[in-house]
Structures are given as structure tokens and as C-alpha cells.
Short mmCIF file of C-alpha atoms in Angstrom, two decimals:
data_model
loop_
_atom_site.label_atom_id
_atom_site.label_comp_id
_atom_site.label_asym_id
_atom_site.label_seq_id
_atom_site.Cartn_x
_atom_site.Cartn_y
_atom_site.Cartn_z
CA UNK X 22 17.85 -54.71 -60.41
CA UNK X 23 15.10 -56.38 -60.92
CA UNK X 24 16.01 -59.66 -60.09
CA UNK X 25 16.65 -58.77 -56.71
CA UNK X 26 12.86 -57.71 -56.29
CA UNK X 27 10.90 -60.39 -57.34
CA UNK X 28 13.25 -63.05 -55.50
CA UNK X 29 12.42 -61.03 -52.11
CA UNK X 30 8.93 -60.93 -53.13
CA UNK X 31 8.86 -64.57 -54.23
CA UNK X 32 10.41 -65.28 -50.59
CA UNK X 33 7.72 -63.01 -48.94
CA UNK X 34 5.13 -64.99 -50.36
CA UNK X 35 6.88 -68.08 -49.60
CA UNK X 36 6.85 -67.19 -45.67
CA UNK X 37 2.91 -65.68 -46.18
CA UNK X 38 2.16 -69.46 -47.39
CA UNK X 39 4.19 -70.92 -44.72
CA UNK X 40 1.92 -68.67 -41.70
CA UNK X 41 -1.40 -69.68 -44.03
CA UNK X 42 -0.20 -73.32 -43.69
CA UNK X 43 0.43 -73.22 -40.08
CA UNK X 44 -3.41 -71.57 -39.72
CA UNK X 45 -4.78 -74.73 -41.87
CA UNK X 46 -3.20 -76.95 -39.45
CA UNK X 47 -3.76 -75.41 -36.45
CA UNK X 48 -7.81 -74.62 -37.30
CA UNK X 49 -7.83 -78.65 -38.64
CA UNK X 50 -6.51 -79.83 -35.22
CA UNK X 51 -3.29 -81.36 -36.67
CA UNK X 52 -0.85 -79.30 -34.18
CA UNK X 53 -0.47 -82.29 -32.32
CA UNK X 54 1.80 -83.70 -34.99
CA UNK X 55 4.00 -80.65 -34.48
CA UNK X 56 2.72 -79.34 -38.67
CA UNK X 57 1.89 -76.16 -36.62
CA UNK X 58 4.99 -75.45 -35.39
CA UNK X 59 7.44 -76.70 -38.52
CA UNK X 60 4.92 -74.02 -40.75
CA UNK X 61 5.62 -71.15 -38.14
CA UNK X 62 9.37 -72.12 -38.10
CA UNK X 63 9.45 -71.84 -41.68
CA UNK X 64 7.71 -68.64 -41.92
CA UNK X 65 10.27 -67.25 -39.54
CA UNK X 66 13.33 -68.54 -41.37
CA UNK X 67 11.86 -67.20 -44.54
CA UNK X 68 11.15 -64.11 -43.20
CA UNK X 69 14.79 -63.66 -41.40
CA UNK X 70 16.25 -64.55 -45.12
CA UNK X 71 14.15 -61.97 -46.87
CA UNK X 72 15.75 -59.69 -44.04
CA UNK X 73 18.95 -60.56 -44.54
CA UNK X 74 18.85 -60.52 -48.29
CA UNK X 75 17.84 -56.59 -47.75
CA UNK X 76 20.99 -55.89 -45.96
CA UNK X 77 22.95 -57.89 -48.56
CA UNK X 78 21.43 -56.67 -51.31
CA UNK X 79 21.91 -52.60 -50.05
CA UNK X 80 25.33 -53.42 -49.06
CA UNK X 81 26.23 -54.95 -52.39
CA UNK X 82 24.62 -52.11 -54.14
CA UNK X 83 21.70 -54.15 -56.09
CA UNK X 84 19.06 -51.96 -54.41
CA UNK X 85 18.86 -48.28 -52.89
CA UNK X 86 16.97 -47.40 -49.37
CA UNK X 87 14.33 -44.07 -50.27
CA UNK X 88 15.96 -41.42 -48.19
CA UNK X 89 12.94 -40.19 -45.69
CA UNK X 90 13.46 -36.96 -44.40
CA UNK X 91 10.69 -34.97 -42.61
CA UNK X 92 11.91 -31.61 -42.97
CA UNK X 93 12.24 -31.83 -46.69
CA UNK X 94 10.05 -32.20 -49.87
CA UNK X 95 11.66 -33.50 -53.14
CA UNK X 96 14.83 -31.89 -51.48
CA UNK X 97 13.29 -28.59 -51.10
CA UNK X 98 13.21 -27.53 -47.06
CA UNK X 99 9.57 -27.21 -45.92
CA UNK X 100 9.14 -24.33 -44.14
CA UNK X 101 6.94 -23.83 -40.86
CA UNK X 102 4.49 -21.47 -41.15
CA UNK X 103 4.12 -21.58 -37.32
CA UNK X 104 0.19 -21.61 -37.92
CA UNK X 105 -2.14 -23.79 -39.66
#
């Protein structure tokens, strides 16, 4: 479903912005103010929702994990030549 991928990329972005806004303030000296730390917060909320929207999203069905096996190649077994 499509849907489902551009919302968690639109919330991955969302949380990249939040970490570049915390560097702005930080580098401008406005930490004091606690900006900083309300942009990192943010950016770790965001990125715990894009997380949990994952595990929602496989559990509902709305996306499929690859399956990574490293014995296997497009579901053939690779076998060891012993020597390379």
C-alpha cells in the first residue's frame, strides 16, 4: 500500500527536520531557552511513531518484511564450494 509508505517517509523527514532544527539552535546559542531540547524530543517521538507504525502496519498486513536469508539466493540454496 502505498499510502502506508509515504506517511512513514513523510514522518521520517518530519523527525530529520526536527534533529536539523535542534542543530540550528544549538550552533545559534539558543539552547538556553530549552529550543534544543523540545527539537531533540520531537525527533525522538517522531522517530518512536515511525517505529511503531512499522509494527502496526506488518501486523495489520499493509506492508511485508523482505525475508533475508544468508544461505539462500532467490530461494535457491547457495552452495559452499569450501574454496574461493
Amino acid at each position: 500500500m502505498l499510502w502506508v509508505k509515504v506517511l512513514a517517509l513523510l514522518l521520517l523527514a518530519a523527525a530529520v527536520v526536527a534533529l536539523f532544527s535542534g542543530l540550528n539552535s544549538m550552533v545559534r546559542g539558543q539552547s538556553a531557552d530549552g529550543r534544543t531540547v523540545r527539537a531533540l524530543a520531537w525527533r525522538v517521538g517522531l522517530s518512536l511513531l515511525v517505529f511503531l507504525f512499522l509494527i502496526l502496519s506488518m501486523y495489520m498486513g499493509w506492508v511485508e518484511p523482505h525475508d533475508v536469508r544468508y544461505n539462500e539466493r532467490y530461494g535457491v540454496p547457495i552452495e559452499d564450494g569450501g574454496t574461493q
